[in-house]
């Protein structure tokens, strides 16, 4: 296309964005109009993408980090022939694939869900990392960002990661339209303010007029030919470009144009240009995933082991068996034990340093390219990535998260390091699986199992050594549990525990047994989904469930058991032992006792229940 | 002190850090040793602080962002005479004030809890903002950071905020010891790599040898005399400085020295230097908090209003009545309605742009200086600040958070913008209060009430207009609820709703009533703590609670009701209606229906319960 045709295509994208938003009665046409020329030139000249084969390994990847500019994206899809005009006008309507913010759940050409700002670039870094380091593919990753979202720290975690990994296959395009939602951004049209920051973070920077299609064309070319570092194109644009009523004006974010017809006329009317998007020059190398037999670690009867150690060893073994497993570390691999994997499979280990948003976003990007990522840090610090995890679920991304150092049982380090909210966070994520093993063999099995699940999977591990409770061949299905002790109908109470509280519950059961109070102990390693059958049977037979967890009372194990009783059936009596105050520093044993979740506290609670004859 | 004495003081701090860690059997002495000279010079020459009067308004403020270097902090306290040697050696023991990571819960000289890296500087920015913009005080804020934590995006959100607000009263001191927990940092001893980044973000940068006490002294002086921008001192240091066995060595993070006695001897033995820390030169201006009568907004009977509008208006009114109220916006003030406050009280409005970690961290810093901050963004985007919120609770900080656009009821924008996990997140925070109003008058009252509570307070608001259900003089105590409809003992089921589901529940009750099925409707506006009395009575009288919430099933309203039944008493039958799938784009009404939480769905669920005669 020549310059005039590119400009025409830009106008068409504006018009179609306005039409889609007008049909919807909502949406972000002005945010789409500022980036229309950037998108037109990318689509016509630089993107290599086969819309008929979104899975093509040599496809470039495009991420709309400013997800609210979805009218522009869908207008581009139409120009590329991927959707028709009729579908374009279903934008934001019930049942349409064209949502307010794009998601890969519904559209095959979308790499990751966006709409929470500052996340497209971090995920794009993960995708580019896959291309550069793991796939050895020539595909490029193009990420269209807004200028407002550069205020998000996640952008700078991504910037640091991308330059550290020399991702010259990554180009960020920043639509500097100077206007955020409620007014001007901090830096307005000062392109160099943004450029200075990216340069300092090791990026190649290009500053252009984002409405000059020739300048845009040259910038993309320069980005493609820049080696050894990622490039960012800072494009000066006008929000609402091309329509005088809205151009460069405040107060119009996220609103359809008042007079769409007049605006369309001002832009030269409806067009129907079609773009033949370049398909990849090469067929692309089918992913080679070497693998071997899964040889999970084993421990000898009587040995003690920490579940974090078991995780590390199992992950290393899984990495040997499966060539598609990748581990990501948040600069705590010596604590979480991803270092075991790093030593055996350095080529599939990604060091993300202390940047938990990037840790999880990179995992989402790797998952988008078909890898099976395991991202690990302290359970407490995964809270940093809560929004990234939430959006991963919106994407339907398959990622494994591992949170170590859960709970007060870590001991002296104190509350800043204790994951006491992680079960609540991970349970509330749509479609998640939440696993909390209590011994090494159970951990190893679950590490292998989670690789094959859908959605966001979470494994909670503990710092200290614990006893072996299971043999190496025991199986632990997701949604299952283990009844570790029971006298059947004679049990007076059921103690439901998981992780570090399982050995405490067993010790309590010993003490209670000696006092003539038989209790049942359930190891609820699968916190979500829970084992409805076993919990219901325990409810019927013992009448009372006592849950004990190294977590705050809200959203954890105690709430999880309720999932078995939410259809109107009778609910057993419930008692919850959990961490209700802010711990200080103390030894692990002192911490469990102070929190009232050790064997002694459990036994005391059961005795109280039985003495009060509250149980049947 | 002359240079030799400063160097001696540095050695003493090293020795005392080693002694404390040795006594504890854990801790981070090597991370303390690298920063000992930085701390010695600060304490002896530059910090203005009255340890006898930590509340002194003109005190400088010191934040240990690298919170694991607590042995250094406590050694400094000892040198300043704030604690004695005996207490120093209680480090990390049960009951000691000297925790593994410092918290203001236990120590009056600690401004904010640290230990989750990358948070001290963001909170320090909030404290400096208070001094510069709100207090007009001459106090300085000194933040000691590690180099590893510069990888956190939160640091760059803070850097941007500080330079934008021209916080020349803020000095960041970065202990560039080149070693993180598991190995070298990305930039090692390349001070300029860090300096380039800070300069690009608008900071004055100073690079020094962090073991040269004269250079340190000059750097602090330069920082104090730099006007118009914050300063950062990048200090090249060695981890474990001064003890050959551990100096600049990997693999020793977070470990006491193997031979503490030999190390102490190598450092010249135990000293007992005392520092007379400069007290503030001025008395400090007592905070003037002008205020007036609280004149909350009122609506006319029959009017419709959105709870987000009510929040904005009530906050503006509260700002008039209380001079200590400050509002913080994450660049969505036109949506959350903090813009109403901004218009009336621009001097107490802080624009944080799209940087939610900084939004909440600045609030924590302001709270540390006695302000009553309200920080608002979309409920969905508060998940970005989960770790900041968690640490605010560890601090015991009193902050108000407001999450708007909660749930599927926002409509077309789709799942990326819908807060569906926020109740779970906020309930799991220690000591939090969670409020979810359903009408404008209730919202206004709760906005005023929350100002007076302790800890982290959360208010969840909704996007769309809803009916008025209460008069302007109705009171809404925290921990209360409202029974909006009841025929007493005849009620067959209790519907527990909050926020947007309250009008739906009332409409369902109308429909059911017409079919001869009387139901009770409870407005559970106080989600944490819950109204145990009303819920228990409803359980006794109706036997079944049906909860309905615009939130994922885990951790929200449905789990909250359980809080009334966790002492072993009989639990009613429970049915939960919540958002169980990933919504797309659709109108608010379509969304509520698709999620099965509208009036029709509620009525259908109740009929099913009653027909199945599951209820008594």
Coordinates of C-alpha atoms in Angstrom, one line a residue, chain B residues 3-425:
Chain B
X3 CA 35.5 10.0 60.3
X4 CA 37.3 7.5 62.6
X5 CA 34.5 7.6 65.0
X6 CA 31.9 7.2 62.3
X7 CA 33.8 4.2 61.0
X8 CA 33.9 2.8 64.6
X9 CA 30.2 3.3 64.9
X10 CA 29.7 1.4 61.6
X11 CA 31.7 -1.5 63.0
X12 CA 29.7 -1.4 66.2
X13 CA 26.5 -1.7 64.2
X14 CA 28.0 -4.7 62.3
X15 CA 29.0 -6.4 65.5
X16 CA 25.7 -5.8 67.2
X17 CA 23.8 -7.1 64.1
X18 CA 25.9 -10.2 64.2
X19 CA 25.4 -10.6 67.9
X20 CA 21.6 -10.2 67.6
X21 CA 21.4 -12.8 64.8
X22 CA 23.7 -15.2 66.6
X23 CA 21.5 -15.0 69.7
X24 CA 18.4 -15.6 67.6
X25 CA 19.9 -18.4 65.5
X26 CA 18.5 -16.7 62.4
X27 CA 18.3 -13.3 60.7
X28 CA 20.1 -11.4 58.0
X29 CA 23.5 -10.1 59.4
X30 CA 25.3 -9.9 56.0
X31 CA 22.5 -7.7 54.6
X32 CA 22.9 -5.5 57.7
X33 CA 26.7 -5.3 57.4
X34 CA 26.6 -3.8 53.9
X35 CA 24.6 -0.9 55.0
X36 CA 26.2 -0.3 58.4
X37 CA 28.3 2.7 57.4
X38 CA 25.3 4.3 55.6
X39 CA 23.3 3.9 58.8
X40 CA 26.1 5.1 61.1
X41 CA 26.5 8.4 59.3
X42 CA 22.8 9.0 59.0
X43 CA 22.3 8.4 62.7
X44 CA 25.2 10.4 63.9
X45 CA 25.0 13.4 61.5
X46 CA 21.9 13.8 59.5
X47 CA 18.8 12.2 61.1
X48 CA 16.8 14.6 63.2
X49 CA 14.7 12.4 65.5
X50 CA 13.7 12.5 69.1
X51 CA 13.6 8.9 70.2
X52 CA 11.7 9.9 73.4
X53 CA 9.0 11.6 71.3
X54 CA 8.4 9.5 68.2
X55 CA 5.2 11.5 67.7
X56 CA 7.2 14.8 67.5
X57 CA 5.7 16.5 64.4
X58 CA 9.1 17.8 63.2
X59 CA 10.9 14.4 63.5
X60 CA 12.5 13.1 60.4
X61 CA 11.1 9.8 59.4
X62 CA 13.2 6.7 58.6
X63 CA 11.9 3.7 56.7
X64 CA 13.9 0.5 56.4
X65 CA 12.6 -0.7 53.0
X66 CA 15.0 -3.6 53.1
X67 CA 13.2 -4.8 56.2
X68 CA 15.3 -8.0 56.5
X69 CA 18.2 -5.8 57.6
X70 CA 16.4 -5.4 60.9
X71 CA 19.6 -6.4 63.0
X72 CA 21.1 -3.1 61.7
X73 CA 18.0 -1.2 62.6
X74 CA 17.9 -2.6 66.1
X75 CA 21.7 -2.1 66.5
X76 CA 21.1 1.6 65.6
X77 CA 18.3 1.8 68.1
X78 CA 20.8 0.6 70.7
X79 CA 23.4 3.1 69.7
X80 CA 20.8 5.8 69.9
X81 CA 19.9 4.6 73.4
X82 CA 16.4 3.7 72.5
X83 CA 16.8 0.1 73.5
X84 CA 19.4 -1.6 75.7
X85 CA 21.8 -4.5 74.9
X86 CA 19.6 -7.0 76.7
X87 CA 16.7 -6.2 74.5
X88 CA 18.8 -6.3 71.4
X89 CA 19.6 -10.0 72.2
X90 CA 15.9 -10.8 72.3
X91 CA 15.8 -10.4 68.6
X92 CA 13.3 -12.8 66.8
X93 CA 12.3 -14.5 70.1
X94 CA 8.7 -15.0 71.2
X95 CA 7.3 -11.9 72.8
X96 CA 10.2 -9.6 71.7
X97 CA 9.5 -6.2 70.1
X98 CA 12.4 -6.9 67.8
X99 CA 10.8 -9.0 65.1
X100 CA 12.5 -10.5 62.1
X101 CA 11.1 -7.6 60.1
X102 CA 10.2 -4.4 61.9
X103 CA 6.5 -3.4 62.5
X104 CA 5.0 -0.3 64.0
X105 CA 2.6 -2.5 65.9
X106 CA 5.4 -3.2 68.4
X107 CA 8.0 -0.4 68.0
X108 CA 7.1 3.3 68.2
X109 CA 10.0 4.3 65.9
X110 CA 8.9 2.2 63.0
X111 CA 6.8 4.1 60.4
X112 CA 5.5 1.2 58.5
X113 CA 5.9 -2.6 58.4
X114 CA 8.5 -3.8 55.8
X115 CA 9.7 -7.2 54.8
X116 CA 7.8 -7.5 51.6
X117 CA 10.4 -5.8 49.4
X118 CA 9.7 -2.8 47.3
X119 CA 7.2 -1.3 49.7
X120 CA 9.2 1.0 51.9
X121 CA 9.9 3.6 49.3
X122 CA 6.2 3.8 48.1
X123 CA 5.1 4.3 51.7
X124 CA 8.0 6.7 52.2
X125 CA 6.6 8.7 49.3
X126 CA 3.3 9.0 51.1
X127 CA 5.0 10.2 54.3
X128 CA 7.1 12.7 52.3
X129 CA 4.0 13.9 50.5
X130 CA 2.4 14.6 53.9
X131 CA 5.4 16.6 55.0
X132 CA 5.7 18.6 51.8
X133 CA 2.1 19.2 50.7
X134 CA 0.0 18.8 53.8
X135 CA 2.0 19.4 56.9
X136 CA 4.3 22.1 55.5
X137 CA 6.9 20.6 57.9
X138 CA 10.6 20.6 57.3
X139 CA 11.0 17.0 58.2
X140 CA 12.9 14.7 55.9
X141 CA 12.1 11.2 54.9
X142 CA 15.0 8.7 54.6
X143 CA 14.4 5.4 53.0
X144 CA 17.0 2.7 53.1
X145 CA 16.5 0.3 50.1
X146 CA 18.2 -2.8 48.9
X147 CA 19.3 -3.1 45.3
X148 CA 17.4 -6.3 44.7
X149 CA 14.1 -4.6 45.4
X150 CA 14.6 -2.1 42.7
X151 CA 13.3 -4.8 40.4
X152 CA 9.8 -4.4 41.9
X153 CA 7.5 -2.3 39.8
X154 CA 6.2 -0.7 43.0
X155 CA 9.6 1.1 43.3
X156 CA 9.1 2.8 39.9
X157 CA 5.5 3.7 40.7
X158 CA 6.9 5.4 43.7
X159 CA 9.8 7.0 41.8
X160 CA 7.4 8.5 39.4
X161 CA 5.1 9.8 42.1
X162 CA 7.9 11.3 44.1
X163 CA 9.4 13.3 41.2
X164 CA 6.0 14.4 40.0
X165 CA 5.3 15.8 43.5
X166 CA 8.8 17.4 43.7
X167 CA 9.5 15.6 47.0
X168 CA 12.8 17.2 47.8
X169 CA 12.3 16.1 51.4
X170 CA 12.7 12.5 50.4
X171 CA 16.0 10.7 50.1
X172 CA 16.3 7.1 49.0
X173 CA 19.5 5.4 50.1
X174 CA 20.2 2.2 48.0
X175 CA 22.6 -0.3 49.6
X176 CA 24.0 -1.7 46.3
X177 CA 25.6 -4.8 47.7
X178 CA 25.1 -6.6 44.3
X179 CA 23.8 -9.8 45.9
X180 CA 20.2 -10.8 46.2
X181 CA 18.9 -13.8 48.1
X182 CA 19.9 -16.5 45.5
X183 CA 22.7 -14.8 43.7
X184 CA 23.8 -11.6 42.0
X185 CA 21.3 -9.0 41.0
X186 CA 20.7 -8.0 37.4
X187 CA 23.0 -5.0 37.6
X188 CA 25.6 -6.1 40.1
X189 CA 27.8 -3.2 41.1
X190 CA 26.8 -1.1 38.1
X191 CA 25.7 1.9 40.1
X192 CA 25.1 3.9 36.9
X193 CA 22.5 1.3 35.7
X194 CA 20.4 2.2 38.7
X195 CA 21.3 5.9 38.5
X196 CA 20.2 6.1 34.8
X197 CA 16.8 4.7 35.7
X198 CA 16.3 7.1 38.7
X199 CA 17.5 10.1 36.6
X200 CA 15.1 9.2 33.8
X201 CA 12.4 9.2 36.4
X202 CA 13.3 12.7 37.5
X203 CA 15.5 12.1 40.6
X204 CA 18.7 13.7 41.6
X205 CA 21.3 10.9 41.8
X206 CA 24.5 10.6 43.8
X207 CA 26.8 7.6 43.4
X208 CA 29.3 6.8 46.2
X209 CA 31.4 4.2 47.9
X210 CA 29.0 3.1 50.6
X211 CA 31.9 2.3 53.0
X212 CA 33.5 5.7 52.8
X213 CA 32.0 7.6 55.7
X214 CA 33.2 11.0 54.4
X215 CA 31.6 10.3 51.0
X216 CA 28.4 9.2 52.7
X217 CA 28.4 12.3 54.8
X218 CA 28.8 14.5 51.7
X219 CA 26.1 12.6 49.9
X220 CA 23.6 13.1 52.7
X221 CA 24.4 16.8 52.7
X222 CA 24.0 17.0 49.0
X223 CA 20.6 15.3 49.2
X224 CA 19.5 17.6 51.9
X225 CA 20.4 20.7 49.9
X226 CA 18.9 19.4 46.6
X227 CA 15.7 21.3 45.9
X228 CA 12.7 20.5 43.7
X229 CA 13.3 16.8 43.2
X230 CA 13.9 13.7 45.4
X231 CA 17.4 12.4 45.7
X232 CA 18.7 8.9 45.6
X233 CA 22.1 7.9 46.9
X234 CA 23.5 4.8 45.2
X235 CA 26.1 3.3 47.4
X236 CA 28.5 0.6 46.3
X237 CA 28.8 -1.8 49.2
X238 CA 29.8 -5.3 50.0
X239 CA 27.4 -7.8 51.6
X240 CA 29.0 -9.0 54.8
X241 CA 31.5 -6.2 54.7
X242 CA 34.3 -6.5 57.2
X243 CA 34.4 -10.2 57.7
X244 CA 36.5 -12.1 55.2
X245 CA 34.6 -15.3 55.5
X246 CA 31.3 -13.8 54.3
X247 CA 32.2 -10.6 52.5
X248 CA 30.8 -10.3 49.0
X249 CA 30.0 -14.0 49.0
X250 CA 27.0 -15.8 47.6
X251 CA 24.8 -18.3 49.4
X252 CA 24.9 -16.6 52.8
X253 CA 21.7 -14.6 52.6
X254 CA 19.5 -14.8 55.7
X255 CA 22.0 -16.8 57.7
X256 CA 23.7 -16.0 61.0
X257 CA 27.5 -16.1 60.8
X258 CA 29.0 -19.5 61.4
X259 CA 31.6 -18.3 63.8
X260 CA 30.2 -15.1 65.3
X261 CA 32.9 -14.7 67.9
X262 CA 35.7 -14.8 65.3
X263 CA 33.7 -12.3 63.1
X264 CA 33.3 -10.0 66.1
X265 CA 37.0 -10.2 66.8
X266 CA 37.8 -9.5 63.2
X267 CA 35.6 -6.4 63.4
X268 CA 37.5 -5.1 66.4
X269 CA 35.3 -6.5 69.2
X270 CA 32.2 -5.4 71.0
X271 CA 31.9 -1.6 71.4
X272 CA 29.5 0.6 73.3
X273 CA 29.5 3.8 71.4
X274 CA 26.4 6.0 72.1
X275 CA 25.1 8.5 69.5
X276 CA 23.4 11.6 70.5
X277 CA 20.9 11.8 67.6
X278 CA 20.0 15.4 66.7
X279 CA 16.5 16.2 67.8
X280 CA 14.4 18.4 65.6
X281 CA 15.5 22.1 65.5
X282 CA 11.9 23.3 65.8
X283 CA 9.0 22.4 68.0
X284 CA 7.0 21.5 65.0
X285 CA 3.6 22.9 64.2
X286 CA 0.7 21.1 65.9
X287 CA -1.5 19.8 63.2
X288 CA -4.3 22.2 62.5
X289 CA -7.4 20.3 61.4
X290 CA -10.1 22.7 60.5
X291 CA -13.5 21.2 60.3
X292 CA -17.2 21.9 60.3
X293 CA -20.5 20.2 60.6
X294 CA -21.0 17.0 58.7
X295 CA -23.7 17.6 56.2
X296 CA -24.1 14.3 54.3
X297 CA -25.9 14.3 51.0
X298 CA -29.6 13.5 50.9
X299 CA -31.8 12.2 48.2
X300 CA -35.5 12.5 47.7
X301 CA -37.8 9.6 48.0
X302 CA -38.2 7.9 44.7
X303 CA -34.9 9.2 43.3
X304 CA -32.5 6.7 41.9
X305 CA -28.8 7.0 42.6
X306 CA -25.6 5.0 42.2
X307 CA -23.7 4.1 45.4
X308 CA -20.5 5.4 43.7
X309 CA -22.1 8.8 43.4
X310 CA -23.2 8.7 47.0
X311 CA -19.6 7.8 48.0
X312 CA -18.2 10.7 46.1
X313 CA -20.7 13.2 47.5
X314 CA -20.4 11.9 51.0
X315 CA -16.6 12.0 50.8
X316 CA -16.7 15.6 49.7
X317 CA -19.0 16.4 52.6
X318 CA -16.8 14.5 55.0
X319 CA -13.8 16.5 53.7
X320 CA -15.6 19.7 54.6
X321 CA -16.4 18.4 58.1
X322 CA -13.0 16.9 58.8
X323 CA -9.8 18.6 57.8
X324 CA -7.8 15.4 58.2
X325 CA -9.5 13.5 55.3
X326 CA -7.4 13.0 52.2
X327 CA -8.6 11.4 48.9
X328 CA -6.4 9.5 46.6
X329 CA -7.3 8.6 43.0
X330 CA -5.9 6.0 40.6
X331 CA -6.7 8.0 37.5
X332 CA -10.4 7.0 37.6
X333 CA -11.8 9.7 39.8
X334 CA -14.5 10.5 37.2
X335 CA -15.7 6.9 37.6
X336 CA -15.2 6.3 41.3
X337 CA -16.4 9.9 41.9
X338 CA -13.5 11.0 44.0
X339 CA -13.6 13.9 41.6
X340 CA -16.3 15.4 43.7
X341 CA -13.8 15.6 46.6
X342 CA -11.1 16.8 44.3
X343 CA -13.2 19.7 43.2
X344 CA -14.0 20.8 46.7
X345 CA -10.8 20.0 48.4
X346 CA -8.0 20.1 45.8
X347 CA -5.4 20.7 48.4
X348 CA -6.2 17.3 50.0
X349 CA -6.6 15.4 46.8
X350 CA -3.7 13.2 45.6
X351 CA -3.7 12.0 42.0
X352 CA -1.7 8.7 41.8
X353 CA -2.4 8.0 38.1
X354 CA -2.7 4.3 37.1
X355 CA -0.5 2.9 39.8
X356 CA -2.6 1.1 42.3
X357 CA 0.3 -0.1 44.5
X358 CA 1.4 3.5 44.9
X359 CA -2.2 4.6 45.4
X360 CA -2.5 2.3 48.5
X361 CA 1.1 2.8 49.7
X362 CA 0.7 6.6 49.6
X363 CA -2.5 6.1 51.7
X364 CA -0.5 4.0 54.2
X365 CA 2.2 6.7 54.4
X366 CA -0.5 9.4 54.9
X367 CA -2.1 7.3 57.6
X368 CA 1.3 7.0 59.4
X369 CA 1.3 10.8 59.6
X370 CA -2.2 10.9 61.1
X371 CA -4.4 11.6 58.1
X372 CA -7.5 9.7 57.2
X373 CA -7.0 8.6 53.7
X374 CA -9.6 7.3 51.2
X375 CA -8.0 5.6 48.2
X376 CA -10.4 4.7 45.4
X377 CA -10.2 2.8 42.1
X378 CA -12.2 0.0 40.5
X379 CA -12.6 -2.9 42.8
X380 CA -11.0 -5.2 40.2
X381 CA -7.9 -3.1 40.1
X382 CA -7.4 -3.0 43.9
X383 CA -6.2 -6.5 43.4
X384 CA -3.0 -4.9 42.1
X385 CA -2.4 -3.6 45.6
X386 CA -3.1 -6.8 47.5
X387 CA 0.3 -7.1 48.9
X388 CA 0.3 -3.4 49.9
X389 CA -3.0 -4.0 51.7
X390 CA -1.7 -7.1 53.4
X391 CA 1.3 -5.2 54.7
X392 CA -0.9 -2.3 55.7
X393 CA -2.7 -4.7 58.0
X394 CA 0.6 -5.9 59.4
X395 CA 1.4 -2.3 60.1
X396 CA -1.9 -1.7 61.7
X397 CA -2.5 1.2 59.4
X398 CA -5.8 2.9 59.3
X399 CA -6.8 3.3 55.7
X400 CA -10.0 3.5 53.7
X401 CA -10.2 1.7 50.4
X402 CA -13.1 2.1 48.0
X403 CA -13.6 -0.3 45.1
X404 CA -16.1 0.8 42.5
X405 CA -17.6 -1.0 39.5
X406 CA -18.0 -4.2 41.5
X407 CA -19.4 -7.2 39.9
X408 CA -21.1 -8.2 36.6
X409 CA -23.6 -5.4 37.1
X410 CA -21.3 -3.0 35.4
X411 CA -22.4 -4.5 32.1
X412 CA -20.7 -4.2 28.7
X413 CA -17.2 -3.6 29.8
X414 CA -16.7 -7.2 30.5
X415 CA -14.8 -9.3 33.0
X416 CA -11.5 -7.4 33.1
X417 CA -13.3 -4.4 34.7
X418 CA -15.5 -6.4 37.1
X419 CA -14.5 -6.8 40.7
X420 CA -15.5 -10.4 41.4
X421 CA -12.7 -11.3 43.9
X422 CA -12.5 -8.2 46.0
X423 CA -14.7 -9.3 48.9
X424 CA -12.6 -12.4 49.3
X425 CA -9.4 -10.4 49.2

